[in-house]
Every structure is written in structure tokens, then in C-alpha cells.
PDB file of C-alpha atoms in Angstrom:
ATOM      1  CA  GLN A   1       0.000   0.000   0.000  1.00  0.00           C
ATOM      2  CA  VAL A   2       1.109   3.513  -0.778  1.00  0.00           C
ATOM      3  CA  GLN A   3      -0.286   6.568   0.965  1.00  0.00           C
ATOM      4  CA  LEU A   4      -0.005   9.864  -0.877  1.00  0.00           C
ATOM      5  CA  VAL A   5      -0.460  13.295   0.649  1.00  0.00           C
ATOM      6  CA  GLU A   6      -0.534  16.440  -1.458  1.00  0.00           C
ATOM      7  CA  SER A   7       0.251  19.945  -0.266  1.00  0.00           C
ATOM      8  CA  GLY A   8       0.995  23.369  -1.683  1.00  0.00           C
ATOM      9  CA  GLY A   9      -2.354  24.343  -3.105  1.00  0.00           C
ATOM     10  CA  GLY A  10      -3.997  27.667  -2.460  1.00  0.00           C
ATOM     11  CA  LEU A  11      -5.330  30.871  -3.936  1.00  0.00           C
ATOM     12  CA  VAL A  12      -3.145  32.697  -6.435  1.00  0.00           C
ATOM     13  CA  GLN A  13      -3.661  35.479  -8.935  1.00  0.00           C
ATOM     14  CA  SER A  14      -3.529  34.854 -12.646  1.00  0.00           C
ATOM     15  CA  GLY A  15       0.093  34.771 -13.781  1.00  0.00           C
ATOM     16  CA  GLY A  16       1.292  33.570 -10.416  1.00  0.00           C
ATOM     17  CA  SER A  17       3.043  30.354  -9.401  1.00  0.00           C
ATOM     18  CA  LEU A  18       2.510  27.457  -7.048  1.00  0.00           C
ATOM     19  CA  ARG A  19       4.525  24.370  -6.242  1.00  0.00           C
ATOM     20  CA  LEU A  20       2.638  21.249  -5.305  1.00  0.00           C
ATOM     21  CA  SER A  21       4.288  18.460  -3.358  1.00  0.00           C
ATOM     22  CA  CYS A  22       3.234  14.845  -2.959  1.00  0.00           C
ATOM     23  CA  VAL A  23       4.819  12.847  -0.177  1.00  0.00           C
ATOM     24  CA  ALA A  24       4.495   9.092  -0.202  1.00  0.00           C
ATOM     25  CA  SER A  25       4.622   6.663   2.681  1.00  0.00           C
ATOM     26  CA  GLY A  26       4.263   2.943   2.986  1.00  0.00           C
ATOM     27  CA  ARG A  27       6.491   1.992   0.093  1.00  0.00           C
ATOM     28  CA  THR A  28       9.335   3.534  -1.853  1.00  0.00           C
ATOM     29  CA  LEU A  29       8.296   5.532  -4.896  1.00  0.00           C
ATOM     30  CA  THR A  30      11.072   4.082  -7.051  1.00  0.00           C
ATOM     31  CA  SER A  31       8.690   1.285  -8.017  1.00  0.00           C
ATOM     32  CA  TYR A  32       6.054   3.647  -9.368  1.00  0.00           C
ATOM     33  CA  GLY A  33       5.412   6.003 -12.185  1.00  0.00           C
ATOM     34  CA  MET A  34       3.792   9.149 -10.819  1.00  0.00           C
ATOM     35  CA  GLY A  35       1.180  11.504 -12.141  1.00  0.00           C
ATOM     36  CA  TRP A  36      -0.604  14.714 -11.310  1.00  0.00           C
ATOM     37  CA  PHE A  37      -4.262  14.903 -12.228  1.00  0.00           C
ATOM     38  CA  ARG A  38      -6.794  17.655 -11.832  1.00  0.00           C
ATOM     39  CA  GLN A  39     -10.552  17.945 -11.793  1.00  0.00           C
ATOM     40  CA  GLY A  40     -12.147  21.323 -12.285  1.00  0.00           C
ATOM     41  CA  PRO A  41     -15.769  22.244 -11.551  1.00  0.00           C
ATOM     42  CA  GLY A  42     -18.032  20.307 -13.900  1.00  0.00           C
ATOM     43  CA  LYS A  43     -15.077  18.753 -15.679  1.00  0.00           C
ATOM     44  CA  GLU A  44     -13.653  15.279 -15.958  1.00  0.00           C
ATOM     45  CA  ARG A  45     -10.431  14.339 -14.242  1.00  0.00           C
ATOM     46  CA  GLU A  46      -7.437  14.777 -16.532  1.00  0.00           C
ATOM     47  CA  CYS A  47      -3.741  14.033 -16.325  1.00  0.00           C
ATOM     48  CA  VAL A  48      -1.728  17.238 -16.427  1.00  0.00           C
ATOM     49  CA  ALA A  49       1.709  15.697 -15.968  1.00  0.00           C
ATOM     50  CA  ALA A  50       3.347  12.339 -15.452  1.00  0.00           C
ATOM     51  CA  ILE A  51       6.855  11.118 -14.798  1.00  0.00           C
ATOM     52  CA  SER A  52       8.432   7.701 -15.121  1.00  0.00           C
ATOM     53  CA  ARG A  53      10.038   5.780 -12.270  1.00  0.00           C
ATOM     54  CA  SER A  54      13.540   7.104 -12.983  1.00  0.00           C
ATOM     55  CA  GLY A  55      12.351  10.532 -14.065  1.00  0.00           C
ATOM     56  CA  GLY A  56      13.696  10.044 -17.565  1.00  0.00           C
ATOM     57  CA  ASN A  57      10.314  10.254 -19.290  1.00  0.00           C
ATOM     58  CA  THR A  58       7.644  12.878 -18.787  1.00  0.00           C
ATOM     59  CA  TYR A  59       4.234  13.753 -20.169  1.00  0.00           C
ATOM     60  CA  PHE A  60       2.383  17.062 -20.137  1.00  0.00           C
ATOM     61  CA  LEU A  61      -1.122  18.023 -21.126  1.00  0.00           C
ATOM     62  CA  ASP A  62      -0.931  20.365 -24.120  1.00  0.00           C
ATOM     63  CA  SER A  63      -2.540  23.243 -22.257  1.00  0.00           C
ATOM     64  CA  VAL A  64       0.164  23.232 -19.554  1.00  0.00           C
ATOM     65  CA  LYS A  65       3.253  22.671 -21.696  1.00  0.00           C
ATOM     66  CA  GLY A  66       5.838  25.340 -21.057  1.00  0.00           C
ATOM     67  CA  ARG A  67       4.127  26.390 -17.815  1.00  0.00           C
ATOM     68  CA  PHE A  68       4.191  23.269 -15.620  1.00  0.00           C
ATOM     69  CA  ALA A  69       7.124  21.082 -14.672  1.00  0.00           C
ATOM     70  CA  ILE A  70       7.092  17.717 -12.911  1.00  0.00           C
ATOM     71  CA  SER A  71       9.986  16.309 -10.935  1.00  0.00           C
ATOM     72  CA  ARG A  72      10.652  13.657  -8.360  1.00  0.00           C
ATOM     73  CA  ASP A  73      13.097  13.127  -5.515  1.00  0.00           C
ATOM     74  CA  ASN A  74      13.090   9.409  -4.877  1.00  0.00           C
ATOM     75  CA  ALA A  75      15.369   9.833  -1.872  1.00  0.00           C
ATOM     76  CA  LYS A  76      12.653  11.965  -0.255  1.00  0.00           C
ATOM     77  CA  ASN A  77       9.794   9.863  -1.652  1.00  0.00           C
ATOM     78  CA  THR A  78       8.350  13.077  -3.039  1.00  0.00           C
ATOM     79  CA  VAL A  79       6.988  14.276  -6.365  1.00  0.00           C
ATOM     80  CA  TYR A  80       6.588  17.933  -7.286  1.00  0.00           C
ATOM     81  CA  LEU A  81       4.505  19.920  -9.716  1.00  0.00           C
ATOM     82  CA  GLN A  82       5.803  23.414 -10.387  1.00  0.00           C
ATOM     83  CA  MET A  83       3.079  25.558 -11.905  1.00  0.00           C
ATOM     84  CA  ASP A  84       3.974  28.921 -13.422  1.00  0.00           C
ATOM     85  CA  ASN A  85       1.955  31.522 -15.292  1.00  0.00           C
ATOM     86  CA  LEU A  86      -1.231  30.120 -13.841  1.00  0.00           C
ATOM     87  CA  LYS A  87      -4.534  30.821 -15.554  1.00  0.00           C
ATOM     88  CA  SER A  88      -8.111  30.746 -14.330  1.00  0.00           C
ATOM     89  CA  ASP A  89      -8.650  27.521 -16.325  1.00  0.00           C
ATOM     90  CA  ASP A  90      -6.089  25.851 -14.063  1.00  0.00           C
ATOM     91  CA  THR A  91      -8.500  26.127 -11.139  1.00  0.00           C
ATOM     92  CA  ALA A  92      -9.160  22.588  -9.930  1.00  0.00           C
ATOM     93  CA  VAL A  93      -8.488  20.033  -7.271  1.00  0.00           C
ATOM     94  CA  TYR A  94      -5.091  18.534  -8.007  1.00  0.00           C
ATOM     95  CA  TYR A  95      -4.411  14.900  -7.207  1.00  0.00           C
ATOM     96  CA  CYS A  96      -1.194  12.945  -6.979  1.00  0.00           C
ATOM     97  CA  ALA A  97      -1.286   9.316  -8.114  1.00  0.00           C
ATOM     98  CA  ALA A  98       1.025   6.325  -8.389  1.00  0.00           C
ATOM     99  CA  THR A  99       1.020   3.648 -11.081  1.00  0.00           C
ATOM    100  CA  THR A 100       2.789   0.318 -11.357  1.00  0.00           C
ATOM    101  CA  TYR A 101       3.261   1.075 -15.031  1.00  0.00           C
ATOM    102  CA  LEU A 102       6.457   2.817 -16.117  1.00  0.00           C
ATOM    103  CA  ILE A 103       4.378   5.903 -16.818  1.00  0.00           C
ATOM    104  CA  GLY A 104       0.658   6.472 -17.255  1.00  0.00           C
ATOM    105  CA  ILE A 105      -1.780   9.030 -18.622  1.00  0.00           C
ATOM    106  CA  GLY A 106      -5.201   7.535 -17.998  1.00  0.00           C
ATOM    107  CA  SER A 107      -6.670   7.615 -14.529  1.00  0.00           C
ATOM    108  CA  ASP A 108      -7.525   3.919 -14.818  1.00  0.00           C
ATOM    109  CA  GLU A 109      -3.801   3.157 -15.047  1.00  0.00           C
ATOM    110  CA  TYR A 110      -3.170   4.435 -11.535  1.00  0.00           C
ATOM    111  CA  ASN A 111      -3.368   2.328  -8.411  1.00  0.00           C
ATOM    112  CA  TYR A 112      -3.024   4.828  -5.564  1.00  0.00           C
ATOM    113  CA  TRP A 113      -4.407   8.315  -5.114  1.00  0.00           C
ATOM    114  CA  GLY A 114      -4.035  11.180  -2.718  1.00  0.00           C
ATOM    115  CA  ARG A 115      -6.998  13.169  -1.453  1.00  0.00           C
ATOM    116  CA  GLY A 116      -6.168  16.237  -3.474  1.00  0.00           C
ATOM    117  CA  THR A 117      -5.282  19.857  -2.904  1.00  0.00           C
ATOM    118  CA  GLN A 118      -7.324  22.813  -4.129  1.00  0.00           C
ATOM    119  CA  VAL A 119      -5.771  25.301  -6.529  1.00  0.00           C
ATOM    120  CA  THR A 120      -7.753  28.442  -7.232  1.00  0.00           C
ATOM    121  CA  VAL A 121      -6.556  31.015  -9.732  1.00  0.00           C
ATOM    122  CA  SER A 122      -8.257  34.388  -9.615  1.00  0.00           C
ATOM    123  CA  SER A 123      -8.380  36.526 -12.727  1.00  0.00           C
TER     124      SER A 123
END
């Protein structure tokens, strides 16, 4: 079992930045690909970024390319999502997830989920 806890969300003005963190416990993250998902009001959950076990492969949703960065520190069992130039459309609950696949994009590929952290971008 892997427990994931997200932090770093909050209220930020359009154009601002936030850094989300996801700390894992229970098992080492080196066995898992990791992803950040979000679900906005009235929207489906979508993968905004994913990173492979070693960090050598990444994925980004088109709408966040060039603004978001994903990284992992396996020694700290932590995954990060750096979000810059935030827009009102980025407002959502952001979830951290772990997959036994090398890397995943679909929510059904992920085995463990955190409870989420709210990100609100005011225009």
C-alpha cells in the first residue's frame, strides 16, 4: 500500500506560481510512475503531468506545456509539480497518483491516489 499526501495548493492570482508536493509513505516511490491529475468544476479528471520511475520520461497536457514542470526526488519519496503563469482555467483540485506502469496518462492506469489539494486562480 502507498499513501499519498498532497500539499501546496492555495489561492493565487492569474500569472502567479505554485509548487505542489506529494509525499508518499508505505512503500518507496522508485517502483512507481507518478502523475498529477486535476478535476475542475463540472469537468472530468485529466492528467496534467506524469513522470516515469527514474524521471527520464515525462508527459504534459498540451494546455500546460511550457508552464508546468514535474519532478521527483526518490530519496525523499516526493513528487513535485511546479506551476507557473497560472490561468483561471487551471483552477481545480489537483491529485497525486502512483502507477505500477512505467508511466501512465489515464486515470484507470493508476493504483493509488491522494486526497487532493485545491488550486484556485483568480483573474
